[in-house]
mmCIF file of C-alpha atoms in Angstrom:
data_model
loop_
_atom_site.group_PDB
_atom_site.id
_atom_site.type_symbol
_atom_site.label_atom_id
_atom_site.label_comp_id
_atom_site.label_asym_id
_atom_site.label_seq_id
_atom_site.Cartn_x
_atom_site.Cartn_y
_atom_site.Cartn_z
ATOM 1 C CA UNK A 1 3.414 3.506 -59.726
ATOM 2 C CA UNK A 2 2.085 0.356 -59.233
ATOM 3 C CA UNK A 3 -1.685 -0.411 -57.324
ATOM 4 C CA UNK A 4 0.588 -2.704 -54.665
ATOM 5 C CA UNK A 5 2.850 0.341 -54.671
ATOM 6 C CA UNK A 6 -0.131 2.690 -54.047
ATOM 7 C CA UNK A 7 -1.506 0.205 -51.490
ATOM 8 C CA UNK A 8 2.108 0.501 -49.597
ATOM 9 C CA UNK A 9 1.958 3.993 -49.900
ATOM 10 C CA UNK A 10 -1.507 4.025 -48.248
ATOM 11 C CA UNK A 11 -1.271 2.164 -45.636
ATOM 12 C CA UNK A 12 1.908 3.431 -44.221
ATOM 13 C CA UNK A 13 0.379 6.644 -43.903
ATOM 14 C CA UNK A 14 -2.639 5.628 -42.370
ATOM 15 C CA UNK A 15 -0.714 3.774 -39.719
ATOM 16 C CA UNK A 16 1.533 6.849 -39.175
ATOM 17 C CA UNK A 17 -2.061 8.390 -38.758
ATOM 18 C CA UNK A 18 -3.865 6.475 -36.175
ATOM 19 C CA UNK A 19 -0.345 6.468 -33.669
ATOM 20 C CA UNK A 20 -1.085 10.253 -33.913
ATOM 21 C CA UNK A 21 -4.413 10.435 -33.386
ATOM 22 C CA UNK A 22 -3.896 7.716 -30.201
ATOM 23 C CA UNK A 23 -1.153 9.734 -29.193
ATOM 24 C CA UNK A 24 -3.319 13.119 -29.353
ATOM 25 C CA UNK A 25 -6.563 10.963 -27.622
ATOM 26 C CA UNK A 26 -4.373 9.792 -25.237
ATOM 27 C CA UNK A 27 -2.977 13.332 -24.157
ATOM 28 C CA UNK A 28 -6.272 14.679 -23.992
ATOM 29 C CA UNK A 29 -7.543 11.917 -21.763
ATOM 30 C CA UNK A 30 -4.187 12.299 -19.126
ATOM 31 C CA UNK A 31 -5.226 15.605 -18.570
ATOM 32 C CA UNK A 32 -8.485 15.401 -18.194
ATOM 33 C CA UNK A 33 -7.649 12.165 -15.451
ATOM 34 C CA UNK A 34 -4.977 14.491 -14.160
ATOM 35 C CA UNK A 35 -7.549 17.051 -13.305
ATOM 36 C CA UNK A 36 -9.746 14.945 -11.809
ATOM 37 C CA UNK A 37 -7.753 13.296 -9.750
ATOM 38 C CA UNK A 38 -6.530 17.022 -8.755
ATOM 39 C CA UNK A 39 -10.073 17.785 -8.023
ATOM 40 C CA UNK A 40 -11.094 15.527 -6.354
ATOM 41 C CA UNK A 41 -8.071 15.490 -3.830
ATOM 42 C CA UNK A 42 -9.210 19.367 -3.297
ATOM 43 C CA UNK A 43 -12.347 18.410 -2.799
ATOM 44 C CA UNK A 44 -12.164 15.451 -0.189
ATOM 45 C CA UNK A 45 -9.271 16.645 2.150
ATOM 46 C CA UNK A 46 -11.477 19.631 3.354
ATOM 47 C CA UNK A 47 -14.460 17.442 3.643
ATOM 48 C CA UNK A 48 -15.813 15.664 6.357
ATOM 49 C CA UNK A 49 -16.442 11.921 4.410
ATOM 50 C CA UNK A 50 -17.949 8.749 6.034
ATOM 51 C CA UNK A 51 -15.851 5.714 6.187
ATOM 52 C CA UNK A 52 -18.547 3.899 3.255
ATOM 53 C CA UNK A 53 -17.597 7.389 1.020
ATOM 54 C CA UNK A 54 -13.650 6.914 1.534
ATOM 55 C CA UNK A 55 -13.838 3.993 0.729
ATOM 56 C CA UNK A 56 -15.468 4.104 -2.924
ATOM 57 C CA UNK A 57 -14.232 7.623 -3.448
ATOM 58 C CA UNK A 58 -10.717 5.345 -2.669
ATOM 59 C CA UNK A 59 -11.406 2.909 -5.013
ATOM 60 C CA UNK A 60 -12.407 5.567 -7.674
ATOM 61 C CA UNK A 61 -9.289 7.620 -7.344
ATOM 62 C CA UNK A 62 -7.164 3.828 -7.448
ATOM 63 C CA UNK A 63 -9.591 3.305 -10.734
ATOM 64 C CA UNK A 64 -8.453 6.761 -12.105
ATOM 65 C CA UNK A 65 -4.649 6.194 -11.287
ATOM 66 C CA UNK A 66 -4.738 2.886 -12.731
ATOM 67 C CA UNK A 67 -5.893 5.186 -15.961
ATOM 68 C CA UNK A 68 -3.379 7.451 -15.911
ATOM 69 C CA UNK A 69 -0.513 4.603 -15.841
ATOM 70 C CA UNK A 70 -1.895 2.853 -18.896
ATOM 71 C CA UNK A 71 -1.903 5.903 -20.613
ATOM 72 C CA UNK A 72 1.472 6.984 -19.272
ATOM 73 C CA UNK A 73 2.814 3.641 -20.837
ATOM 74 C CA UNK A 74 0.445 4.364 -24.143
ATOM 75 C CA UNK A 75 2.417 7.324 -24.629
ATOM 76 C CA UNK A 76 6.199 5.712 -22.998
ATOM 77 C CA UNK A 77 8.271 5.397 -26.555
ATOM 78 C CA UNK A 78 9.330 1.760 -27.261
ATOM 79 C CA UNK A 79 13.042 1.818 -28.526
ATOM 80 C CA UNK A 80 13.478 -1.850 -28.710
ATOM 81 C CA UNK A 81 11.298 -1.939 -31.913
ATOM 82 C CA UNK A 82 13.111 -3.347 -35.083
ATOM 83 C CA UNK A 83 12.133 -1.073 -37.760
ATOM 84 C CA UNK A 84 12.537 2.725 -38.711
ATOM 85 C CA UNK A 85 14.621 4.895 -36.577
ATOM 86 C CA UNK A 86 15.618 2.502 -33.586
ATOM 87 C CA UNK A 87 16.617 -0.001 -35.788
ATOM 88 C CA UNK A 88 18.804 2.465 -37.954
ATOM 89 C CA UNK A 89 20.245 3.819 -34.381
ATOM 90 C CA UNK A 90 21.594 0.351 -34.932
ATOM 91 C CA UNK A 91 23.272 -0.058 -38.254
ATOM 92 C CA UNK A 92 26.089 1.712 -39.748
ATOM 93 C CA UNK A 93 25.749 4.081 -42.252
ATOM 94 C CA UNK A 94 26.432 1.703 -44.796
ATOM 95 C CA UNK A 95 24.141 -0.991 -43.466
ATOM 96 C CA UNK A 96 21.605 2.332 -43.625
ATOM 97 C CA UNK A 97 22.131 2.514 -47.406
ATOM 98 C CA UNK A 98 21.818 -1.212 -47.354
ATOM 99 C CA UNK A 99 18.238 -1.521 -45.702
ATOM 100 C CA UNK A 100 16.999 1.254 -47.450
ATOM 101 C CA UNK A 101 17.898 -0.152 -50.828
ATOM 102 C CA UNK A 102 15.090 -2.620 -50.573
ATOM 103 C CA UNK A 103 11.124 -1.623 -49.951
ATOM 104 C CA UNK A 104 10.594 -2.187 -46.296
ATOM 105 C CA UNK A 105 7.151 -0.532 -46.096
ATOM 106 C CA UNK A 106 5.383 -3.734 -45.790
ATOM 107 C CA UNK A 107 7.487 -4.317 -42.667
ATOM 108 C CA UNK A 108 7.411 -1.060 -41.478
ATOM 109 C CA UNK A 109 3.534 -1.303 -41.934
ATOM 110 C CA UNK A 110 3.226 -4.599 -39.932
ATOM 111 C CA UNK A 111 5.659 -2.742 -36.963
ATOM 112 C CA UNK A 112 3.733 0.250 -36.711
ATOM 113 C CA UNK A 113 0.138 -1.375 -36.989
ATOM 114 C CA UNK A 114 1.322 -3.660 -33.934
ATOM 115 C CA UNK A 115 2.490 -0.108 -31.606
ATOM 116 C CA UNK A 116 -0.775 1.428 -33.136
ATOM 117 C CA UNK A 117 -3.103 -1.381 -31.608
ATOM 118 C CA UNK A 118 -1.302 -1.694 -28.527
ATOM 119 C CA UNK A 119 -1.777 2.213 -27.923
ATOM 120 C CA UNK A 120 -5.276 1.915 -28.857
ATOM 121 C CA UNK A 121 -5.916 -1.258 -26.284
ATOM 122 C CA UNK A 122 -4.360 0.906 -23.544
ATOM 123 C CA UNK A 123 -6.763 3.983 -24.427
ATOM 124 C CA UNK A 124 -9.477 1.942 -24.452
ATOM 125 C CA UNK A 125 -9.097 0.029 -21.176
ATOM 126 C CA UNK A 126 -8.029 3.673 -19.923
ATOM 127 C CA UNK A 127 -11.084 5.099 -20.771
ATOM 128 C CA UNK A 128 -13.253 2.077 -19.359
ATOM 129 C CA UNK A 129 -11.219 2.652 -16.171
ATOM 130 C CA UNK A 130 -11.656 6.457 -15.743
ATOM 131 C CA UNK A 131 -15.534 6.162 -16.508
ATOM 132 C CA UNK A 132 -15.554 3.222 -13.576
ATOM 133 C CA UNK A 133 -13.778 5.930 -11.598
ATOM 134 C CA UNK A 134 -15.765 8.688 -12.390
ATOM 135 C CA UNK A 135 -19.235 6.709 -11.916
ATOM 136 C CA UNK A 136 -17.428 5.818 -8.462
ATOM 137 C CA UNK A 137 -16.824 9.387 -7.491
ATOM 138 C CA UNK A 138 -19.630 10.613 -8.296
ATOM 139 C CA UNK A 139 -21.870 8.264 -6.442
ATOM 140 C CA UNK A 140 -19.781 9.180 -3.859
ATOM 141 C CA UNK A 141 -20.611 12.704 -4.324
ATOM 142 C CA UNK A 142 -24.276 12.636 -4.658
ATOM 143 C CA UNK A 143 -24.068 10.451 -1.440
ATOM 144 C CA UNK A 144 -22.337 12.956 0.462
ATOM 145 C CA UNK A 145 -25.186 15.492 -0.814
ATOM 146 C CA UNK A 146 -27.366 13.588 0.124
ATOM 147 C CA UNK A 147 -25.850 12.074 3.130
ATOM 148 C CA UNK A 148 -26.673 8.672 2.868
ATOM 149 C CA UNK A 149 -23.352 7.099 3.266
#
């Protein structure tokens, strides 16, 4: 085997890699989201809140939503790719043969690294977004405790 053929090797498998780990992150992260928000609707429709507390608890929760559909599209497949298995949903079995004839790793590479960082920017604005939320709700909870809202 060549080194370039080594590289190839490589780096398709690390890409491969990182969608995983995103997609494992990103699971992680909807549930924890998902229980907050869960929570935190338990929480506030049995208690008496002030209208400055519904409001920023309101804007937390929209904060925490807004995290939960960025990772709900993080983890939404993308079939309109053109490499790997939606593009061979597309060809005939010849054409299969055909494509697979010639080393398409590099292109394969360049595909997947593009899904990989686009997961990656939506877990990371996702996880900006639920800590704005969470900051949010609990202000809004050590208010209430308080009761200076």
């Amino acid at each position: 085997m060549s080194v370039t053929d080594l590289n190839l090797s490589a780096a398709h498998a690390e890409v491969k890699a990182e969608i995983a780990r995103t997609d494992s992150k990103t699971s992680l992260l909807l549930a924890f989201v998902g229980a907050l928000l869960a929570g935190t609707w338990t929480v506030a429709k049995d208690t008496a809140l002030t209208v400055p507390t519904c409001t920023v608890g309101g804007l937390g929760m929209a904060l925490l939503l807004a995290a939960a559909g960025l990772l709900l599209s993080s983890v939404r497949p993308n079939l309109s790719v053109r490499h790997g298995f939606p593009l061979w949903a597309t060809l005939s079995a010849e054409e299969i043969t055909a494509e697979l004839a010639e080393d398409q790793r590099a292109r394969d590479i360049a595909g997947l690294a593009r899904i990989a960082v686009r997961k990656f920017t939506a877990l990371k604005r996702a996880v900006d977004l639920t800590r704005a939320g969470g900051a949010l709700l609990v202000l809004v909870a050590l208010l209430q405790a308080g009761g200076a809202l």
